[in-house]
Amino acid sequence: MALGVEDRLDISELLALHGHLVDNEELDRLDELFTEDIVYDASNLGHGELHGLAAFRDMARARAGKYDAPVGHHVTNIVLTEAGDDRVHARSKGIGVGADGGCGSVTYEDVIVRGERGWRISRRKISLHFTSSDAPDTEETDG
């Protein structure tokens, strides 16, 4: 499969759709973004690994309106790599803007597949970038 310009544009628009749907709480439209069996790894954010579209919707509904939840999700720096027939790896950056004006940066690592309804994200790993002062303690101890 050669990843053509039209596919690249479709996938870039797919990645941008995430922010619009989540920020506008249009969670019933998430099937336009994710496969039904999405694996959404938000372990780095403290949410664990979610399996299935319903689990992601439940998490998103629970977080909607919370003080620490971003009110704006913005995607940028999209890099697409062919990974076989109807399969693409995408790496992008996300900027989240909080209600208080604070910002955070993440990296999205996605597996995107083409199905009957077009391109959809089937796996997403999200990694929050920390400053040295707010990073979680990952120091291992000898025991």
PDB file of C-alpha atoms in Angstrom:
ATOM      1  CA  MET A   1       0.000   0.000   0.000  1.00  0.00           C
ATOM      2  CA  ALA A   2       1.351   3.392  -0.952  1.00  0.00           C
ATOM      3  CA  LEU A   3       0.142   6.051   1.446  1.00  0.00           C
ATOM      4  CA  GLY A   4      -1.034   8.775  -0.886  1.00  0.00           C
ATOM      5  CA  VAL A   5      -1.795  12.423  -0.313  1.00  0.00           C
ATOM      6  CA  GLU A   6      -5.534  11.797   0.124  1.00  0.00           C
ATOM      7  CA  ASP A   7      -4.892   9.156   2.810  1.00  0.00           C
ATOM      8  CA  ARG A   8      -2.455  11.473   4.594  1.00  0.00           C
ATOM      9  CA  LEU A   9      -5.028  14.275   4.613  1.00  0.00           C
ATOM     10  CA  ASP A  10      -7.790  11.930   5.807  1.00  0.00           C
ATOM     11  CA  ILE A  11      -5.610  10.645   8.654  1.00  0.00           C
ATOM     12  CA  SER A  12      -4.495  14.147   9.658  1.00  0.00           C
ATOM     13  CA  GLU A  13      -8.146  15.227   9.810  1.00  0.00           C
ATOM     14  CA  LEU A  14      -8.947  12.111  11.836  1.00  0.00           C
ATOM     15  CA  LEU A  15      -6.273  13.046  14.387  1.00  0.00           C
ATOM     16  CA  ALA A  16      -7.588  16.614  14.569  1.00  0.00           C
ATOM     17  CA  LEU A  17     -11.147  15.355  15.116  1.00  0.00           C
ATOM     18  CA  HIS A  18     -10.215  14.056  18.587  1.00  0.00           C
ATOM     19  CA  GLY A  19      -9.975  17.545  20.056  1.00  0.00           C
ATOM     20  CA  HIS A  20     -13.237  18.706  18.553  1.00  0.00           C
ATOM     21  CA  LEU A  21     -15.225  15.713  19.761  1.00  0.00           C
ATOM     22  CA  VAL A  22     -13.749  15.605  23.268  1.00  0.00           C
ATOM     23  CA  ASP A  23     -13.734  19.372  23.843  1.00  0.00           C
ATOM     24  CA  ASN A  24     -17.360  19.678  22.688  1.00  0.00           C
ATOM     25  CA  GLU A  25     -18.351  16.568  24.679  1.00  0.00           C
ATOM     26  CA  GLU A  26     -19.641  14.889  21.498  1.00  0.00           C
ATOM     27  CA  LEU A  27     -18.773  11.501  22.949  1.00  0.00           C
ATOM     28  CA  ASP A  28     -21.525   9.704  21.039  1.00  0.00           C
ATOM     29  CA  ARG A  29     -19.545  10.463  17.855  1.00  0.00           C
ATOM     30  CA  LEU A  30     -16.320   8.790  19.015  1.00  0.00           C
ATOM     31  CA  ASP A  31     -16.972   5.902  16.611  1.00  0.00           C
ATOM     32  CA  GLU A  32     -15.918   8.377  13.898  1.00  0.00           C
ATOM     33  CA  LEU A  33     -12.473   8.433  15.531  1.00  0.00           C
ATOM     34  CA  PHE A  34     -11.834   5.050  17.167  1.00  0.00           C
ATOM     35  CA  THR A  35     -12.504   1.408  16.334  1.00  0.00           C
ATOM     36  CA  GLU A  36     -14.981  -0.388  18.634  1.00  0.00           C
ATOM     37  CA  ASP A  37     -12.087  -2.395  20.103  1.00  0.00           C
ATOM     38  CA  ILE A  38      -9.782   0.592  20.708  1.00  0.00           C
ATOM     39  CA  VAL A  39      -6.954   0.038  23.173  1.00  0.00           C
ATOM     40  CA  TYR A  40      -6.295   3.423  24.796  1.00  0.00           C
ATOM     41  CA  ASP A  41      -3.201   3.417  26.998  1.00  0.00           C
ATOM     42  CA  ALA A  42      -3.451   6.357  29.384  1.00  0.00           C
ATOM     43  CA  SER A  43      -1.254   4.739  32.049  1.00  0.00           C
ATOM     44  CA  ASN A  44       1.101   7.714  32.033  1.00  0.00           C
ATOM     45  CA  LEU A  45      -1.870   9.908  33.019  1.00  0.00           C
ATOM     46  CA  GLY A  46      -2.999   7.592  35.794  1.00  0.00           C
ATOM     47  CA  HIS A  47      -6.004   6.138  33.917  1.00  0.00           C
ATOM     48  CA  GLY A  48      -4.551   2.740  33.031  1.00  0.00           C
ATOM     49  CA  GLU A  49      -5.207   0.955  29.773  1.00  0.00           C
ATOM     50  CA  LEU A  50      -8.767   1.185  28.510  1.00  0.00           C
ATOM     51  CA  HIS A  51     -10.215  -1.535  26.269  1.00  0.00           C
ATOM     52  CA  GLY A  52     -13.112  -0.734  23.974  1.00  0.00           C
ATOM     53  CA  LEU A  53     -14.947   2.368  22.900  1.00  0.00           C
ATOM     54  CA  ALA A  54     -17.433   2.137  25.782  1.00  0.00           C
ATOM     55  CA  ALA A  55     -14.599   2.190  28.351  1.00  0.00           C
ATOM     56  CA  PHE A  56     -13.089   5.288  26.726  1.00  0.00           C
ATOM     57  CA  ARG A  57     -16.479   7.028  26.671  1.00  0.00           C
ATOM     58  CA  ASP A  58     -17.031   6.213  30.359  1.00  0.00           C
ATOM     59  CA  MET A  59     -13.635   7.693  31.276  1.00  0.00           C
ATOM     60  CA  ALA A  60     -14.223  10.794  29.150  1.00  0.00           C
ATOM     61  CA  ARG A  61     -17.676  11.357  30.685  1.00  0.00           C
ATOM     62  CA  ALA A  62     -16.273  10.958  34.195  1.00  0.00           C
ATOM     63  CA  ARG A  63     -13.543  13.531  33.465  1.00  0.00           C
ATOM     64  CA  ALA A  64     -15.760  16.067  31.674  1.00  0.00           C
ATOM     65  CA  GLY A  65     -15.910  19.326  33.585  1.00  0.00           C
ATOM     66  CA  LYS A  66     -13.243  18.335  36.121  1.00  0.00           C
ATOM     67  CA  TYR A  67     -10.883  21.141  37.068  1.00  0.00           C
ATOM     68  CA  ASP A  68      -7.756  19.318  35.898  1.00  0.00           C
ATOM     69  CA  ALA A  69      -9.240  18.138  32.577  1.00  0.00           C
ATOM     70  CA  PRO A  70      -8.119  20.148  29.548  1.00  0.00           C
ATOM     71  CA  VAL A  71     -10.735  22.369  27.942  1.00  0.00           C
ATOM     72  CA  GLY A  72      -8.777  22.414  24.677  1.00  0.00           C
ATOM     73  CA  HIS A  73      -6.947  19.553  22.952  1.00  0.00           C
ATOM     74  CA  HIS A  74      -4.716  20.570  20.030  1.00  0.00           C
ATOM     75  CA  VAL A  75      -2.743  18.178  17.823  1.00  0.00           C
ATOM     76  CA  THR A  76       0.384  19.070  15.883  1.00  0.00           C
ATOM     77  CA  ASN A  77       3.646  17.636  14.500  1.00  0.00           C
ATOM     78  CA  ILE A  78       1.972  14.656  12.795  1.00  0.00           C
ATOM     79  CA  VAL A  79       4.326  12.012  11.390  1.00  0.00           C
ATOM     80  CA  LEU A  80       2.797   9.071   9.493  1.00  0.00           C
ATOM     81  CA  THR A  81       4.558   5.799   8.673  1.00  0.00           C
ATOM     82  CA  GLU A  82       3.123   3.000   6.568  1.00  0.00           C
ATOM     83  CA  ALA A  83       2.856  -0.230   8.555  1.00  0.00           C
ATOM     84  CA  GLY A  84       1.332  -2.657   6.051  1.00  0.00           C
ATOM     85  CA  ASP A  85      -1.908  -2.993   4.155  1.00  0.00           C
ATOM     86  CA  ASP A  86      -4.459  -0.496   5.446  1.00  0.00           C
ATOM     87  CA  ARG A  87      -2.374   0.162   8.571  1.00  0.00           C
ATOM     88  CA  VAL A  88      -0.443   3.298   9.555  1.00  0.00           C
ATOM     89  CA  HIS A  89       1.567   4.318  12.586  1.00  0.00           C
ATOM     90  CA  ALA A  90       1.080   7.950  13.580  1.00  0.00           C
ATOM     91  CA  ARG A  91       3.119   9.982  16.020  1.00  0.00           C
ATOM     92  CA  SER A  92       1.895  13.423  16.981  1.00  0.00           C
ATOM     93  CA  LYS A  93       2.167  16.018  19.691  1.00  0.00           C
ATOM     94  CA  GLY A  94      -0.734  17.281  21.710  1.00  0.00           C
ATOM     95  CA  ILE A  95      -1.116  20.497  23.640  1.00  0.00           C
ATOM     96  CA  GLY A  96      -3.775  20.585  26.324  1.00  0.00           C
ATOM     97  CA  VAL A  97      -5.013  23.903  27.673  1.00  0.00           C
ATOM     98  CA  GLY A  98      -6.636  23.898  31.098  1.00  0.00           C
ATOM     99  CA  ALA A  99      -9.476  26.035  32.405  1.00  0.00           C
ATOM    100  CA  ASP A 100      -6.922  28.027  34.392  1.00  0.00           C
ATOM    101  CA  GLY A 101      -4.843  28.757  31.271  1.00  0.00           C
ATOM    102  CA  GLY A 102      -2.141  26.235  32.154  1.00  0.00           C
ATOM    103  CA  CYS A 103      -0.763  24.044  29.369  1.00  0.00           C
ATOM    104  CA  GLY A 104       0.560  20.525  29.083  1.00  0.00           C
ATOM    105  CA  SER A 105       2.266  18.589  26.333  1.00  0.00           C
ATOM    106  CA  VAL A 106       1.753  14.970  25.319  1.00  0.00           C
ATOM    107  CA  THR A 107       2.894  12.589  22.624  1.00  0.00           C
ATOM    108  CA  TYR A 108       0.326  10.368  20.915  1.00  0.00           C
ATOM    109  CA  GLU A 109       1.499   7.044  19.448  1.00  0.00           C
ATOM    110  CA  ASP A 110      -1.324   5.657  17.304  1.00  0.00           C
ATOM    111  CA  VAL A 111      -2.066   2.627  15.185  1.00  0.00           C
ATOM    112  CA  ILE A 112      -4.586   3.623  12.534  1.00  0.00           C
ATOM    113  CA  VAL A 113      -6.435   1.118  10.375  1.00  0.00           C
ATOM    114  CA  ARG A 114      -8.644   1.477   7.325  1.00  0.00           C
ATOM    115  CA  GLY A 115     -11.962  -0.321   7.564  1.00  0.00           C
ATOM    116  CA  GLU A 116     -15.371  -0.187   5.920  1.00  0.00           C
ATOM    117  CA  ARG A 117     -16.005   3.273   7.406  1.00  0.00           C
ATOM    118  CA  GLY A 118     -12.589   4.734   6.591  1.00  0.00           C
ATOM    119  CA  TRP A 119      -9.567   5.348   8.800  1.00  0.00           C
ATOM    120  CA  ARG A 120      -9.927   4.832  12.572  1.00  0.00           C
ATOM    121  CA  ILE A 121      -7.518   4.736  15.517  1.00  0.00           C
ATOM    122  CA  SER A 122      -7.294   1.178  16.869  1.00  0.00           C
ATOM    123  CA  ARG A 123      -4.588   1.768  19.466  1.00  0.00           C
ATOM    124  CA  ARG A 124      -3.412   4.950  21.183  1.00  0.00           C
ATOM    125  CA  LYS A 125      -0.704   5.464  23.755  1.00  0.00           C
ATOM    126  CA  ILE A 126      -0.592   8.882  25.335  1.00  0.00           C
ATOM    127  CA  SER A 127       2.485  10.085  27.207  1.00  0.00           C
ATOM    128  CA  LEU A 128       2.441  13.265  29.249  1.00  0.00           C
ATOM    129  CA  HIS A 129       5.671  15.243  29.280  1.00  0.00           C
ATOM    130  CA  PHE A 130       6.784  16.334  32.716  1.00  0.00           C
ATOM    131  CA  THR A 131       9.205  19.010  33.849  1.00  0.00           C
ATOM    132  CA  SER A 132      11.888  17.745  36.190  1.00  0.00           C
ATOM    133  CA  SER A 133      10.065  19.273  39.167  1.00  0.00           C
ATOM    134  CA  ASP A 134       6.691  17.607  38.543  1.00  0.00           C
ATOM    135  CA  ALA A 135       7.718  14.229  37.139  1.00  0.00           C
ATOM    136  CA  PRO A 136       6.520  11.197  39.045  1.00  0.00           C
ATOM    137  CA  ASP A 137       9.082   9.445  41.177  1.00  0.00           C
ATOM    138  CA  THR A 138      10.457   6.618  39.071  1.00  0.00           C
ATOM    139  CA  GLU A 139      13.612   5.988  41.081  1.00  0.00           C
ATOM    140  CA  GLU A 140      14.118   2.293  41.615  1.00  0.00           C
ATOM    141  CA  THR A 141      15.537   1.000  44.851  1.00  0.00           C
ATOM    142  CA  ASP A 142      17.733  -2.029  45.308  1.00  0.00           C
ATOM    143  CA  GLY A 143      16.110  -4.502  47.593  1.00  0.00           C
TER     144      GLY A 143
END
